[in-house]
XYZ file of C-alpha atoms in Angstrom:
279
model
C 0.000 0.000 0.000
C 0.816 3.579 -1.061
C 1.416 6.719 0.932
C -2.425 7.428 1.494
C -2.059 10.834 3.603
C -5.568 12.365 5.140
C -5.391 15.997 5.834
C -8.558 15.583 8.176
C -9.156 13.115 10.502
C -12.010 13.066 13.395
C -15.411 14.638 13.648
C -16.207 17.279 16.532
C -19.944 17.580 17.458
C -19.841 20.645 15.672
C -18.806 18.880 11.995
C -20.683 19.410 9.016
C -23.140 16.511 7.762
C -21.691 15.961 4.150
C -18.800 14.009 4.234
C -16.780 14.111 0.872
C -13.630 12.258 0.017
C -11.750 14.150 -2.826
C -8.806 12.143 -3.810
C -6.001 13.306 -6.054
C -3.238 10.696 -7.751
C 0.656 10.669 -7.513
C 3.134 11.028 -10.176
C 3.506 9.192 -13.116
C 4.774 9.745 -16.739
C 5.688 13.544 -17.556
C 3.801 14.778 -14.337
C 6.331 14.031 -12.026
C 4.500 16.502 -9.239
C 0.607 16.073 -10.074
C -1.123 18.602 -10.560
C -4.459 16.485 -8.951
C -2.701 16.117 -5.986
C -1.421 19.345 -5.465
C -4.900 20.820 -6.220
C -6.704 18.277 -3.808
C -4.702 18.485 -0.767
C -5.241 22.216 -1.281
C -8.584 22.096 -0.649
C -7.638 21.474 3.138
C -6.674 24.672 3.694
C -9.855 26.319 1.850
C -11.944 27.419 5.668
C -15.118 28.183 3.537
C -14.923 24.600 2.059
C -14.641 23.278 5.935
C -17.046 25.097 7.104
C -19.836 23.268 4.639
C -18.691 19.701 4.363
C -16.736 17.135 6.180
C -13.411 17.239 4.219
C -10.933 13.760 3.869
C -8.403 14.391 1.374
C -6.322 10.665 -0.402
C -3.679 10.730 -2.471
C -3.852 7.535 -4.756
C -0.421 5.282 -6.500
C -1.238 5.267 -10.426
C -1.521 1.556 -10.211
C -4.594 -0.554 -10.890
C -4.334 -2.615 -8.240
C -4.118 -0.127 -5.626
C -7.000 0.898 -7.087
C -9.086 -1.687 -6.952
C -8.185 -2.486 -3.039
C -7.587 0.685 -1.483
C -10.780 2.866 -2.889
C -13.195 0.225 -1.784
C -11.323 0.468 1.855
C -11.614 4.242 1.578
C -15.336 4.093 1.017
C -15.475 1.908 3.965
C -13.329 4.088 6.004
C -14.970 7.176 5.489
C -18.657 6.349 4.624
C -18.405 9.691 2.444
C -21.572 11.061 1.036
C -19.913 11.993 -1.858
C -16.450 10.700 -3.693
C -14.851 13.159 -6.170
C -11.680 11.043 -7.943
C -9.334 13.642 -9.806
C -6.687 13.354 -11.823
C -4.387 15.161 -14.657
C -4.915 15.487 -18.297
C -2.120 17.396 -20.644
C -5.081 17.637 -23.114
C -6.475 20.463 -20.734
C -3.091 22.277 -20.992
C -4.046 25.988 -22.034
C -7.208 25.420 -22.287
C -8.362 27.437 -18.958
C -10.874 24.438 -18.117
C -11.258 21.506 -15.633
C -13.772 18.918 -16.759
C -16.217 16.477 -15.613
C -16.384 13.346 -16.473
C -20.047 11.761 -17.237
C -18.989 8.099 -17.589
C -16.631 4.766 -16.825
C -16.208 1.821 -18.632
C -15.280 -1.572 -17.456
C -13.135 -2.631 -20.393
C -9.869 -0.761 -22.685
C -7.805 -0.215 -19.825
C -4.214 -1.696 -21.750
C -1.943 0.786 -20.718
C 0.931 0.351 -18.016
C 0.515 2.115 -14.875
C 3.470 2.944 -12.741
C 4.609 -1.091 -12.265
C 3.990 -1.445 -16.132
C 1.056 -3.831 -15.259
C -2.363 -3.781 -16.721
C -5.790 -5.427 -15.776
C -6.245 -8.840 -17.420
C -7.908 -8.606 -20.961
C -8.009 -4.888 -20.112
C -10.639 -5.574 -17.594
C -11.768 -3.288 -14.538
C -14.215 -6.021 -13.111
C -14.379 -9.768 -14.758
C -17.255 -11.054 -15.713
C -19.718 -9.104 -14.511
C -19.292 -5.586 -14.784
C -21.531 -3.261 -16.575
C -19.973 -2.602 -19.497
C -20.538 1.616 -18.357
C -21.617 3.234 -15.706
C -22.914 7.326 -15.548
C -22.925 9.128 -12.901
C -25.944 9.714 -11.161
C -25.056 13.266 -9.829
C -27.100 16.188 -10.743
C -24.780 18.413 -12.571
C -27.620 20.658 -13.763
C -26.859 24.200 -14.183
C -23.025 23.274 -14.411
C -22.126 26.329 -16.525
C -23.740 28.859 -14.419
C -22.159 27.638 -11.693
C -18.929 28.517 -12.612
C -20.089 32.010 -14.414
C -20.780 32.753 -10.990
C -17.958 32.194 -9.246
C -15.979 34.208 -12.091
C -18.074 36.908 -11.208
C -16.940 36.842 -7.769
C -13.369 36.331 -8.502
C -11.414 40.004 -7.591
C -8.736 40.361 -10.417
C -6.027 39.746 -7.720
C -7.193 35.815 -7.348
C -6.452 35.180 -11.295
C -2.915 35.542 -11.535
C -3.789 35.171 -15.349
C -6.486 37.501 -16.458
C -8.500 34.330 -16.998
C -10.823 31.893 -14.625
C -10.960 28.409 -15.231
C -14.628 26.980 -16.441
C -16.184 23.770 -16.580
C -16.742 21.424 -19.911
C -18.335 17.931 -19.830
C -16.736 14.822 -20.941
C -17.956 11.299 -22.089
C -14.778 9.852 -22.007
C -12.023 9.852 -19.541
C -9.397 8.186 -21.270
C -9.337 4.383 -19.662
C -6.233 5.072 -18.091
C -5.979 5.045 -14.451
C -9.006 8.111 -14.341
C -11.435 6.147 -15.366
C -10.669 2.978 -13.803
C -10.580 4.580 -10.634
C -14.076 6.322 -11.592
C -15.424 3.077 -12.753
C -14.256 1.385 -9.177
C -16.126 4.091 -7.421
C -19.620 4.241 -9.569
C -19.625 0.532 -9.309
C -20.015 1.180 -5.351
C -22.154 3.956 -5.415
C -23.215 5.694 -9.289
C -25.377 8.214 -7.192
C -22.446 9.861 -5.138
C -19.252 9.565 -7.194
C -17.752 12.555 -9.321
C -14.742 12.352 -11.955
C -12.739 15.636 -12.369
C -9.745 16.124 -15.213
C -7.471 19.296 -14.216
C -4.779 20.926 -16.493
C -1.277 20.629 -16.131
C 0.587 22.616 -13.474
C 1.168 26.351 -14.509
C -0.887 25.880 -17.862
C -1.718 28.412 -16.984
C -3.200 27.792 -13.298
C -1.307 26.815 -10.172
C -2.481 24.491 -7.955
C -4.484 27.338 -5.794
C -6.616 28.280 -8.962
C -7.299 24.476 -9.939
C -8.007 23.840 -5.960
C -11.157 26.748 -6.098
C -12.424 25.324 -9.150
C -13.018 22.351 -7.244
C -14.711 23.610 -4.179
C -16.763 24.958 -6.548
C -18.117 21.587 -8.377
C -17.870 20.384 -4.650
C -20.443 23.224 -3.252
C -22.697 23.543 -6.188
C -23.245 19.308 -5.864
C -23.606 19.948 -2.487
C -26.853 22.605 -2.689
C -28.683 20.430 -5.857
C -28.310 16.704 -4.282
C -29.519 15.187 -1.232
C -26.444 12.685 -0.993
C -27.408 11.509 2.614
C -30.571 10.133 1.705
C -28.809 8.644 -1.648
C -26.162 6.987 0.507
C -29.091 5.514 2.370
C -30.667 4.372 -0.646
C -27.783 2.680 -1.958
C -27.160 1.027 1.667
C -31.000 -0.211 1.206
C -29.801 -1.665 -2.151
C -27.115 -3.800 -0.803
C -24.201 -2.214 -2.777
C -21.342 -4.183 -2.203
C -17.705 -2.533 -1.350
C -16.137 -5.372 -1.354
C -17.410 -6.592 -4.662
C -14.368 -5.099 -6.060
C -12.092 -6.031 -9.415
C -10.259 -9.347 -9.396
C -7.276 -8.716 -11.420
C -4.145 -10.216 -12.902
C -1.548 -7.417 -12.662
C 1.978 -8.851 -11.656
C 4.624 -6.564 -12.171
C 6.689 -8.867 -14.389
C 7.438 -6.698 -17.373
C 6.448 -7.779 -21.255
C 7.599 -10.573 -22.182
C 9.635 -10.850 -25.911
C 10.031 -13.666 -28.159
C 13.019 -12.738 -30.897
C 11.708 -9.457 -32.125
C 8.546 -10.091 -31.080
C 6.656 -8.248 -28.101
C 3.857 -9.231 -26.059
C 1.517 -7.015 -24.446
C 1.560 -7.471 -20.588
C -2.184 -8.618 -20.644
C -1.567 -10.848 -23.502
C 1.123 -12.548 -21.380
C -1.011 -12.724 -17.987
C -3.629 -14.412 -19.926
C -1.309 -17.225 -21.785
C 0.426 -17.639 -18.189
C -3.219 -18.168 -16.900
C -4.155 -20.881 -18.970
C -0.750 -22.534 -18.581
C -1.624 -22.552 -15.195
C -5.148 -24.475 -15.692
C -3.964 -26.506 -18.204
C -1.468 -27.658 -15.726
C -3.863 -28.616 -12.984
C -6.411 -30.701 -15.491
C-alpha cells in the first residue's frame, strides 16, 4: 500500500453533515509533481470549504491494483456522502478548463501504470461488470455555476487575467481516471464525481485548480440530497467489497526474438498454462 495521507481526521460535534472524500493521484509519466494532488490536498486549507462539508483528502499510486483495493477500503473508512476522484490530463493544458467526467467503462484499460502492469484482458471487473456506468449526480446548471464564481473572482485571485470553467466529458481516457471512476460508480453511481485538471502552470497553479473544485464540490452539495442517496444505496445492498479481481503482476512484457507481447496478452497465456497444468 501507497502513501495514502488524510489531511482531516475526526469529527467534533460541531462537523458538518456531508462528508466528501476528494482524492487526487501521484506522479507518473511527464507529471512528475501532479497537478491532482497538489490541487486536492489544497482544498484542506480552503476554511469556507470546511465550514460546509466534512473534508478527507487521499492521495492515490497510479496503479490498478491499488485501485481496486484501497478505494473500496476508503469508502469503507470514510462512509463519504460523496467521492470526487481527480486526476491530470495534458489535453487540458491551455485550455483554462477543468472537466467532468459523465462516464466509466469496465473494459480498454491496456496501458501500463506505474509497475507497467495492466488489468487482465483490459478488464476493470471480470465477468460481470456493466460494461458503463454514468454518474448519477445532478450536474444541472453546471455552466452557471462557474459564471458565478468568475463573477466573484477580484482580479487579484487570477494571476492570469483568466478563470478556469467547466466542460463535460464522455470519455475519460481508460487510463488510471477512469478505472478509478469506474471502481467508485460501481459502489455507489449516485455519489461519485470524476474531475480532469490541467497541467501545473498551464496556466493555473495548484491554488486556482483547488477553487475550481470547491466549486463543483459546493454547487453538488446545494442540488443533491447525498445523505438520503447513501441511504438508498445502503437499502440496495451495494457491495464494497465486490471489487475487481485482477491479474496485474509486475513482471514486465515478455519478448520472443523481435517479437513483443503485451503485458495482458502474457497474464492471460500464463493463466491458462496454469489451468492446463492442474487438469
Amino acid at each position: 500500500m501507497g502513501d495514502y495521507r488524510t489531511a482531516q481526521q475526526g469529527r467534533t460535534s460541531g462537523s458538518p453533515t456531508i462528508r466528501v472524500l476528494v482524492t487526487g493521484f501521484g506522479p507518473f509519466g511527464e507529471h512528475s509533481v501532479n497537478a491532482s494532488w497538489e490541487a486536492v490536498r489544497h482544498l484542506t486549507v480552503l476554511d469556507d470549504l470546511k465550514d460546509v462539508v466534512d473534508l478527507f483528502v487521499e492521495e492515490i499510486p497510479v496503479k490498478y491494483h491499488e485501485v481496486s483495493t484501497v478505494v473500496p477500503d476508503l469508502w469503507k473508512k470514510y462512509q463519504p456522502h460523496l467521492v470526487i476522484h481527480c486526476g491530470v490530463s495534458g489535453l487540458l493544458a491551455w485550455k483554462n478548463t477543468i472537466q467532468i467526467e459523465r462516464q466509466a467503462s469496465c473494459h480498454g484499460y491496456h496501458r501500463p501504470d506505474v509497475d507497467a502492469c495492466v488489468p487482465l484482458r483490459g478488464y476493470c471487473v471480470a465477468n460481470d461488470g456493466e460494461n458503463c456506468i454514468t454518474t448519477g449526480v445532478n450536474l444541472d446548471g453546471l455552466h452557471t455555476w462557474f459564471e458565478g464564481a468568475a463573477t466573484d473572482r477580484s482580479p487579484e485571485q487570477s494571476q492570469h487575467g483568466a478563470t478556469l470553467q467547466c466542460q463535460m466529458s464522455e470519455d475519460a481516457g481508460r487510463f488510471l481516471c477512469e478505472f478509478i471512476y469506474y471502481t467508485s460508480l460501481r459502489i455507489n453511481e449516485k455519489a461519485t464525481l470524476f474531475i480532469h485538471v490541467p497541467p501545473l502552470d498551464k496556466p493555473f497553479g495548484a491554488a486556482e485548480i483547488a477553487d475550481a473544485i470547491k466549486t463543483v464540490i459546493l454547487r453538488v452539495c446545494e442540488q443533491n440530497n447525498f445523505t438520503a442517496t447513501t441511504e438508498e444505496a445502503a437499502a440496495k445492498n451495494f457491495h464494497i467489497t465486490g471489487v475487481p479481481h485482477l491479474d496485474v503482476s509486475p513482471k514486465p512484457a515478455q519478448t520472443t526474438n523481435d517479437e513483443s507481447f503485451h503485458i495482458a496478452d502474457v497474464q492471460h497465456m500464463m493463466l491458462d498454462e496454469m489451468q492446463n497444468a492442474l487438469q
